[in-house]
Short mmCIF file of C-alpha atoms and ligand atoms in Angstrom, two decimals:
data_model
loop_
_atom_site.label_atom_id
_atom_site.label_comp_id
_atom_site.label_asym_id
_atom_site.label_seq_id
_atom_site.Cartn_x
_atom_site.Cartn_y
_atom_site.Cartn_z
CA MET A 88 24.93 58.97 -61.42
CA ASN A 89 23.10 58.96 -58.05
CA VAL A 90 24.95 60.31 -55.14
CA TYR A 91 23.74 60.39 -51.64
CA PHE A 92 25.71 63.04 -49.52
CA ASP A 93 23.05 63.59 -46.87
CA ASN A 94 24.38 60.93 -44.19
CA ALA A 95 23.88 63.42 -41.36
CA ALA A 96 20.04 63.24 -42.10
CA THR A 97 20.05 59.58 -42.19
CA THR A 98 22.05 56.52 -43.43
CA SER A 99 21.19 53.47 -45.34
CA VAL A 100 20.66 50.29 -43.55
CA SER A 101 23.73 48.14 -43.69
CA GLU A 102 23.76 44.41 -44.83
CA THR A 103 24.99 43.57 -41.49
CA ALA A 104 22.26 45.31 -39.63
CA LEU A 105 19.55 43.99 -42.01
CA ASN A 106 20.83 40.33 -41.65
CA ALA A 107 20.88 40.74 -37.95
CA MET A 108 17.28 41.86 -37.62
CA LEU A 109 15.77 39.55 -40.15
CA PRO A 110 15.54 36.45 -37.75
CA CYS A 111 13.90 38.70 -35.13
CA LEU A 112 11.07 39.58 -37.72
CA LYS A 113 10.71 35.96 -39.12
CA GLU A 114 11.33 33.14 -36.61
CA ASN A 115 12.39 34.87 -33.35
CA TYR A 116 9.41 37.26 -33.03
CA GLY A 117 8.82 36.55 -29.37
CA ASN A 118 7.99 39.17 -26.77
CA ALA A 119 10.95 39.47 -24.26
CA SER A 120 8.68 39.47 -21.25
CA SER A 121 7.01 36.15 -22.14
CA LEU A 122 8.05 33.03 -20.14
CA HIS A 123 8.05 30.49 -23.07
CA ALA A 124 11.13 29.60 -25.13
CA LEU A 125 10.30 32.09 -27.83
CA GLY A 126 10.11 34.88 -25.43
CA GLN A 127 13.23 33.81 -23.65
CA GLU A 128 15.13 33.87 -26.93
CA ALA A 129 13.86 37.40 -27.49
CA ASN A 130 15.09 38.31 -24.04
CA ARG A 131 18.59 36.80 -24.76
CA VAL A 132 19.10 38.76 -27.83
CA LEU A 133 17.90 41.87 -26.18
CA ASP A 134 20.43 41.42 -23.35
CA GLU A 135 23.12 40.79 -25.87
CA ALA A 136 22.37 43.82 -27.81
CA ARG A 137 22.28 45.93 -24.65
CA GLN A 138 25.75 44.52 -23.70
CA THR A 139 27.20 45.26 -27.25
CA VAL A 140 25.98 48.81 -27.41
CA ALA A 141 26.99 49.54 -23.73
CA SER A 142 30.40 48.15 -24.11
CA LEU A 143 30.99 50.14 -27.34
CA ILE A 144 30.49 53.41 -25.57
CA GLY A 145 32.43 52.24 -22.35
CA ALA A 146 29.19 51.92 -20.35
CA ASN A 147 27.68 49.10 -18.19
CA PRO A 148 24.52 47.39 -19.72
CA SER A 149 22.48 48.52 -16.58
CA GLU A 150 23.15 52.09 -17.53
CA LEU A 151 21.67 51.82 -21.04
CA TYR A 152 18.03 52.46 -21.82
CA PHE A 153 16.69 51.72 -25.28
CA THR A 154 14.57 54.57 -26.87
CA SER A 155 12.78 55.45 -30.15
CA GLY A 156 15.84 57.48 -31.10
CA GLY A 157 18.01 60.54 -30.33
CA SER A 158 15.19 63.10 -29.94
CA GLU A 159 13.50 60.90 -27.14
CA ALA A 160 16.88 60.27 -25.26
CA ASP A 161 17.37 64.07 -25.27
CA ASN A 162 13.87 64.96 -24.18
CA TRP A 163 13.98 62.40 -21.39
CA ILE A 164 17.29 63.15 -19.75
CA ILE A 165 16.96 66.90 -20.02
CA THR A 166 13.52 67.10 -18.77
CA GLN A 167 14.28 64.55 -15.85
CA MET A 168 17.44 66.30 -14.75
CA ALA A 169 15.79 69.73 -14.76
CA TYR A 170 12.91 68.53 -12.61
CA GLN A 171 15.47 66.83 -10.36
CA GLY A 172 17.41 70.01 -10.05
CA ARG A 173 14.31 72.02 -9.21
CA ARG A 174 13.52 69.89 -6.20
CA LYS A 175 16.97 71.10 -4.78
CA GLY A 176 16.29 74.71 -5.74
CA LYS A 177 18.42 74.54 -8.82
CA THR A 178 16.61 75.97 -11.83
CA HIS A 179 19.38 76.88 -14.30
CA LEU A 180 20.30 74.91 -17.33
CA ILE A 181 23.25 75.49 -19.79
CA SER A 182 23.50 74.43 -23.38
CA THR A 183 24.72 75.99 -26.64
CA ALA A 184 23.07 78.14 -29.29
CA PHE A 185 23.40 75.52 -32.01
CA GLU A 186 21.98 72.34 -30.47
CA HIS A 187 19.67 69.99 -32.33
CA HIS A 188 16.07 71.16 -32.06
CA ALA A 189 15.34 67.94 -29.79
CA VAL A 190 17.48 69.85 -27.12
CA LEU A 191 16.69 73.37 -27.96
CA HIS A 192 12.84 73.06 -28.01
CA THR A 193 12.94 70.95 -24.78
CA LEU A 194 14.95 73.78 -23.12
CA LYS A 195 12.35 76.20 -24.56
CA LYS A 196 9.62 74.05 -22.84
CA LEU A 197 11.41 74.16 -19.61
CA GLU A 198 11.89 77.90 -19.87
CA LYS A 199 8.09 78.32 -20.07
CA GLU A 200 7.98 76.28 -16.90
CA GLY A 201 10.21 78.90 -14.97
CA PHE A 202 13.74 77.52 -15.73
CA GLU A 203 16.48 79.90 -16.82
CA VAL A 204 18.49 78.90 -19.75
CA THR A 205 21.86 79.93 -20.73
CA LEU A 206 22.94 79.20 -24.34
CA LEU A 207 26.74 79.51 -24.73
CA PRO A 208 28.07 81.12 -27.88
CA VAL A 209 29.89 78.82 -30.30
CA HIS A 210 31.91 81.51 -32.13
CA GLU A 211 32.90 81.51 -35.78
CA ASP A 212 34.66 78.27 -35.73
CA GLY A 213 31.62 76.45 -34.28
CA LEU A 214 33.35 75.66 -31.10
CA VAL A 215 32.44 76.20 -27.34
CA ARG A 216 35.10 78.00 -25.22
CA PRO A 217 35.54 75.89 -22.18
CA GLU A 218 36.26 79.00 -19.94
CA GLU A 219 32.95 80.38 -21.07
CA LEU A 220 31.14 77.25 -19.67
CA ASP A 221 33.23 77.69 -16.45
CA ALA A 222 32.12 81.20 -16.00
CA ALA A 223 28.40 80.47 -16.90
CA ILE A 224 27.94 77.84 -14.23
CA THR A 225 26.39 79.11 -11.04
CA ASP A 226 25.24 77.49 -7.77
CA LYS A 227 21.65 77.14 -9.35
CA THR A 228 22.92 75.22 -12.31
CA ALA A 229 21.16 71.83 -12.58
CA LEU A 230 22.45 70.55 -15.90
CA VAL A 231 25.01 71.27 -18.73
CA THR A 232 23.97 69.70 -22.03
CA ILE A 233 26.40 70.21 -24.98
CA MET A 234 26.37 68.26 -28.25
CA TYR A 235 29.21 66.12 -29.13
CA ALA A 236 29.43 67.07 -32.80
CA ASN A 237 26.97 69.40 -34.67
CA ASN A 238 24.79 67.94 -37.20
CA GLU A 239 25.02 70.91 -39.62
CA ILE A 240 28.62 72.00 -39.55
CA GLY A 241 30.18 68.96 -38.11
CA THR A 242 32.36 70.63 -35.45
CA ILE A 243 33.54 68.45 -32.57
CA GLN A 244 33.47 70.05 -29.03
CA PRO A 245 36.01 69.23 -26.34
CA ILE A 246 33.72 67.12 -24.46
CA THR A 247 36.21 65.61 -21.98
CA GLU A 248 37.05 69.16 -20.94
CA LEU A 249 33.54 70.38 -20.80
CA ALA A 250 32.59 67.54 -18.61
CA ALA A 251 35.40 68.09 -16.14
CA ILE A 252 34.56 71.71 -15.70
CA SER A 253 30.85 70.80 -15.05
CA HIS A 254 32.04 68.22 -12.38
CA LYS A 255 34.37 70.71 -10.81
CA HIS A 256 31.07 72.66 -9.93
CA GLY A 257 29.36 69.49 -9.16
CA VAL A 258 26.88 69.79 -12.11
CA PHE A 259 25.56 66.98 -14.24
CA PHE A 260 26.98 66.71 -17.85
CA HIS A 261 24.88 65.40 -20.78
CA THR A 262 25.86 65.16 -24.43
CA ASP A 263 23.77 64.59 -27.59
CA ALA A 264 26.31 62.37 -29.35
CA VAL A 265 23.93 61.39 -32.11
CA GLN A 266 26.38 62.58 -34.88
CA ALA A 267 29.43 61.22 -33.10
CA VAL A 268 28.49 57.49 -32.05
CA GLY A 269 29.85 55.04 -34.60
CA HIS A 270 31.99 57.78 -36.15
CA LEU A 271 34.27 58.89 -33.33
CA PRO A 272 35.80 56.91 -30.32
CA ILE A 273 33.81 57.45 -27.36
CA ASP A 274 34.27 56.11 -23.84
CA VAL A 275 31.68 57.62 -21.44
CA LYS A 276 33.68 56.60 -18.29
CA ALA A 277 37.18 57.82 -19.35
CA GLN A 278 35.49 61.13 -20.69
CA GLY A 279 33.39 61.69 -17.54
CA ILE A 280 30.10 61.78 -19.32
CA ASP A 281 27.14 61.41 -17.11
CA ALA A 282 24.54 61.03 -19.83
CA LEU A 283 24.54 60.50 -23.63
CA SER A 284 22.18 60.28 -26.44
CA LEU A 285 22.57 58.11 -29.44
CA SER A 286 20.49 57.11 -32.57
CA GLY A 287 20.70 53.95 -34.51
CA HIS A 288 19.90 55.43 -38.07
CA LYS A 289 22.83 57.70 -37.99
CA PHE A 290 25.23 54.86 -38.32
CA HIS A 291 23.47 52.39 -40.69
CA GLY A 292 20.97 50.90 -38.20
CA VAL A 293 17.13 51.52 -38.62
CA LYS A 294 15.13 54.51 -37.99
CA GLY A 295 13.22 54.66 -34.64
CA THR A 296 15.91 53.14 -32.59
CA GLY A 297 18.31 54.82 -30.07
CA ALA A 298 19.53 54.79 -26.57
CA LEU A 299 20.06 56.85 -23.52
CA TYR A 300 23.13 56.15 -21.51
CA CYS A 301 22.63 57.30 -17.79
CA ARG A 302 25.44 56.83 -15.31
CA LYS A 303 24.77 54.54 -12.43
CA GLY A 304 23.69 56.28 -9.22
CA VAL A 305 21.72 58.89 -10.90
CA LEU A 306 17.91 58.64 -10.13
CA LEU A 307 16.44 58.79 -13.59
CA GLY A 308 12.68 59.38 -13.49
CA ASN A 309 10.44 57.31 -15.67
CA LEU A 310 9.48 58.39 -19.13
CA ILE A 311 6.73 55.94 -19.99
CA GLU A 312 4.42 54.30 -17.38
CA GLY A 313 3.29 50.58 -17.88
CA GLY A 314 5.41 47.38 -18.03
CA ALA A 315 8.70 46.55 -16.56
CA GLN A 316 10.67 47.07 -19.83
CA GLU A 317 13.95 49.13 -19.49
CA ARG A 318 13.87 48.54 -15.76
CA GLY A 319 10.40 50.05 -15.42
CA LYS A 320 11.43 53.47 -16.82
CA ARG A 321 10.33 53.30 -20.33
CA ALA A 322 7.52 50.90 -20.54
CA GLY A 323 6.36 49.19 -23.91
CA THR A 324 7.24 46.09 -25.81
CA GLU A 325 10.86 46.47 -26.92
CA ASN A 326 11.60 47.00 -30.68
CA ILE A 327 13.82 44.07 -30.63
CA PRO A 328 14.54 43.91 -34.50
CA GLY A 329 15.48 47.53 -34.37
CA ILE A 330 17.62 47.16 -31.33
CA VAL A 331 19.35 44.09 -32.68
CA ALA A 332 20.06 46.08 -35.89
CA MET A 333 21.43 49.05 -34.10
CA ALA A 334 23.85 46.87 -32.06
CA ALA A 335 24.99 45.07 -35.17
CA ALA A 336 25.45 48.36 -37.03
CA LEU A 337 27.45 49.94 -34.18
CA GLN A 338 29.54 46.84 -33.80
CA GLU A 339 30.52 47.06 -37.50
CA ALA A 340 31.03 50.98 -37.26
CA CYS A 341 33.29 50.49 -34.33
CA ASP A 342 35.29 47.65 -35.76
CA ASN A 343 36.11 49.74 -38.78
CA MET A 344 36.10 53.15 -37.41
CA GLU A 345 39.78 53.91 -37.89
CA GLU A 346 39.98 53.06 -41.55
CA ASN A 347 36.54 54.43 -42.18
CA ALA A 348 37.58 57.76 -40.72
CA ALA A 349 40.80 57.98 -42.65
CA ARG A 350 39.14 57.20 -46.05
CA VAL A 351 36.13 59.41 -45.42
CA THR A 352 38.28 62.36 -44.19
CA ALA A 353 40.36 62.02 -47.29
CA MET A 354 37.26 62.25 -49.49
CA ARG A 355 35.83 65.20 -47.53
CA ASP A 356 39.13 67.07 -47.82
CA LYS A 357 39.32 66.62 -51.47
CA LEU A 358 35.66 67.70 -51.68
CA ILE A 359 36.33 70.85 -49.54
CA ALA A 360 39.45 71.73 -51.59
CA GLY A 361 37.51 71.33 -54.84
CA VAL A 362 34.44 73.33 -53.80
CA LEU A 363 36.39 76.22 -52.27
CA GLN A 364 37.71 76.89 -55.70
CA ILE A 365 34.32 78.37 -56.46
CA PRO A 366 34.45 82.11 -56.05
CA ASN A 367 32.76 83.74 -52.93
CA SER A 368 32.42 80.46 -51.20
CA ARG A 369 33.27 79.48 -47.50
CA LEU A 370 33.75 76.39 -45.43
CA ASN A 371 31.55 76.67 -42.25
CA GLY A 372 33.11 75.48 -39.06
CA ASP A 373 36.56 74.49 -37.96
CA PRO A 374 38.41 72.89 -40.90
CA VAL A 375 40.02 70.19 -38.67
CA LYS A 376 37.91 69.71 -35.44
CA ARG A 377 35.04 68.26 -37.57
CA LEU A 378 33.52 64.99 -38.32
CA PRO A 379 35.22 63.01 -40.85
CA GLY A 380 32.24 63.22 -43.35
CA ASN A 381 30.99 66.78 -42.84
CA ALA A 382 31.45 69.46 -45.41
CA SER A 383 29.32 72.53 -44.94
CA PHE A 384 29.46 75.52 -47.14
CA CYS A 385 28.01 78.88 -48.02
CA PHE A 386 27.87 80.47 -51.48
CA GLU A 387 27.19 84.19 -51.67
CA GLY A 388 24.58 85.31 -54.02
CA VAL A 389 22.96 81.87 -54.15
CA GLU A 390 19.70 80.61 -52.66
CA GLY A 391 20.42 77.31 -50.87
CA GLU A 392 16.94 75.92 -51.66
CA SER A 393 17.40 76.31 -55.55
CA LEU A 394 20.97 74.74 -55.21
CA LEU A 395 19.41 71.76 -53.61
CA LEU A 396 16.76 71.43 -56.36
CA ARG A 397 19.39 71.70 -59.19
CA LEU A 398 21.71 69.21 -57.42
CA ASP A 399 18.68 66.84 -57.05
CA LEU A 400 18.06 67.06 -60.74
CA ALA A 401 21.59 66.08 -61.24
CA GLY A 402 21.18 62.96 -58.98
CA VAL A 403 22.77 64.40 -55.93
CA CYS A 404 21.02 64.31 -52.57
CA ALA A 405 22.26 67.11 -50.29
CA SER A 406 20.83 69.33 -47.64
CA SER A 407 20.88 72.95 -47.11
CA GLY A 408 21.66 72.44 -43.55
CA SER A 409 19.07 74.98 -42.79
CA ALA A 410 15.86 74.74 -40.93
CA CYS A 411 14.24 76.52 -43.89
CA THR A 412 11.08 74.83 -45.13
CA SER A 413 9.35 76.07 -48.14
CA GLY A 414 7.42 79.20 -47.10
CA SER A 415 9.72 80.08 -44.22
CA LEU A 416 12.68 82.44 -44.95
CA ASP A 417 14.26 81.75 -41.55
CA PRO A 418 18.01 80.78 -42.18
CA SER A 419 19.55 78.00 -40.21
CA HIS A 420 20.02 78.86 -36.33
CA VAL A 421 23.32 76.95 -36.53
CA LEU A 422 24.86 79.28 -39.27
CA LEU A 423 23.49 82.35 -37.34
CA ALA A 424 25.07 80.98 -34.16
CA ILE A 425 28.49 81.00 -35.86
CA GLY A 426 27.96 84.64 -36.70
CA LEU A 427 27.04 84.34 -40.40
CA PRO A 428 25.02 87.25 -41.88
CA THR A 429 21.38 86.15 -42.83
CA GLU A 430 22.16 86.61 -46.50
CA VAL A 431 25.08 84.51 -46.40
CA ALA A 432 23.34 81.76 -44.29
CA HIS A 433 20.78 81.47 -47.04
CA GLY A 434 23.28 80.29 -49.56
CA SER A 435 24.20 77.18 -47.43
CA LEU A 436 24.91 73.62 -48.63
CA ARG A 437 25.70 70.59 -46.41
CA LEU A 438 27.33 67.56 -47.95
CA THR A 439 27.78 64.64 -45.59
CA LEU A 440 29.68 61.67 -46.64
CA ASP A 441 30.34 58.43 -45.04
CA GLU A 442 32.12 55.03 -45.62
CA VAL A 443 29.55 53.72 -48.35
CA ASN A 444 30.45 56.74 -50.44
CA THR A 445 33.31 56.71 -53.02
CA GLU A 446 35.81 59.07 -54.54
CA GLU A 447 34.08 58.84 -57.99
CA GLU A 448 30.97 60.44 -56.26
CA VAL A 449 33.12 63.20 -54.93
CA ASP A 450 34.55 63.76 -58.53
CA TYR A 451 30.93 63.81 -59.86
CA VAL A 452 29.76 66.53 -57.41
CA LEU A 453 32.88 68.52 -58.11
CA GLU A 454 32.12 68.32 -61.76
CA LYS A 455 28.50 69.33 -61.35
CA LEU A 456 28.34 71.83 -58.44
CA PRO A 457 30.52 74.73 -59.86
CA GLY A 458 28.28 75.04 -63.04
CA ILE A 459 25.08 74.91 -60.84
CA VAL A 460 26.24 77.74 -58.62
CA ARG A 461 27.28 79.86 -61.62
CA THR A 462 23.94 79.39 -63.29
CA LEU A 463 22.17 80.39 -60.30
CA ARG A 464 24.36 83.40 -59.69
CA ASN A 465 23.69 84.59 -63.37
CA MET A 466 20.12 84.74 -62.59
CA SER A 467 20.38 86.32 -59.18
CA PRO A 468 19.77 90.00 -58.67
CA VAL A 469 21.76 89.66 -55.35
CA TRP A 470 24.81 88.50 -57.14
CA GLU A 471 24.45 91.29 -59.70
CA ASP A 472 24.36 93.92 -56.80
CA MET A 473 27.36 92.22 -55.36
CA ILE A 474 29.23 92.78 -58.70
CA GLU A 475 28.13 96.27 -58.92
CA ALA A 476 29.21 96.83 -55.29
CA GLY A 477 32.64 95.33 -56.12
CA THR A 478 32.35 92.46 -53.51
CA ALA A 479 32.12 89.87 -56.43
CA GLN A 480 33.48 89.53 -59.80
CA ALA A 481 31.70 88.39 -62.94
CA TYR A 482 32.80 85.00 -64.21
C1 PLP B 579 19.55 63.14 -36.00
C2 PLP B 579 19.79 63.84 -34.67
C3 PLP B 579 18.84 63.70 -33.46
C4 PLP B 579 17.68 63.07 -33.59
O1 PLP B 579 17.72 61.75 -33.69
P1 PLP B 579 16.47 60.97 -33.99
O2 PLP B 579 16.92 59.44 -33.90
O3 PLP B 579 16.18 61.21 -35.41
O4 PLP B 579 15.31 61.19 -33.19
C5 PLP B 579 19.29 64.35 -32.50
N1 PLP B 579 20.50 65.15 -32.46
C6 PLP B 579 21.32 65.20 -33.39
C7 PLP B 579 22.64 65.94 -33.30
C8 PLP B 579 20.88 64.60 -34.61
O5 PLP B 579 21.82 64.74 -35.59
#
């Protein structure tokens, strides 16, 4: 059996998205800036896609800028709001310790340019404390950027409350909502979100597509100079097939959101209950305030990378949820941020499901995983030490 439980990394392209983009590749291949009929047809579908994506997050089409993905949207808004703040003498930026690297590395770059960055703690449950944001904001703060839902442990932040606190102090609020859009209901106006990043390939669109929402009235600096695309702020001929696929995928995800979430949550909870039967295992992040499809675990006495390889041999695509590449022994910054000791963080496993998965796949993973963990433990000197120290029992 082949099981894809790595939907937080990327998703398959849905039939709906594929069928929507094919005409833009075959017959309707015009450049939206051309004045002839083919160009105008391209311009029409581009407008339509902008209307669709904007309305599905509660924004106006004129507030939406198409990008190459979530990383680009994050880089763009964070850098621009920082520079804008500096012109008014505001050089302090606030975020959290467990953001995506598209945010953290942008903040690192800005720190080198003289900005001061505060990373709020996310505590053992993987949640920001609103009062800690309140206390961290100063009269120098230019921007608060906090992710909607975490890509490794799935925890969902109290975004509406965090935006309200930022506004109380007159500070701009951005959220990296890449893991949330298409999976959780979002209304940027009702929630007071000033800017939001999204990515098409996390909800069955295609890779290399995304968008930045930025509230009207904010002077957003240009990202790419050139033509008049994206109101002159992000030049370059639009990726119309990708944009159309993203809009179609998001429409489908939002149309079916409630039933998808219910079914995926039920599968996730069955998976979590089954996996936690394994001795010396733990669920990472709040058990309830988490994405419908996210199940993140740590197994003591196991190396996450070996676990992945064994699962792969059994036909299961998963992730260690760690930034660990071969040759690097650094555990995930997310798992360290929720206070896990390095040796525990090394034994991490992220299983991310979505609506294309089935209960049979959950059963299959529950059949294979315990044996794999046990085999690896029986080969592990760390596990042996734990038995000797009495923190684990042989089984
Ligand atoms: C995937 C992801 C990104 C990056 O999006 P791309 O479209 O791949 O650039 C950013 N933030 C989060 C939370 C993500 O999960």
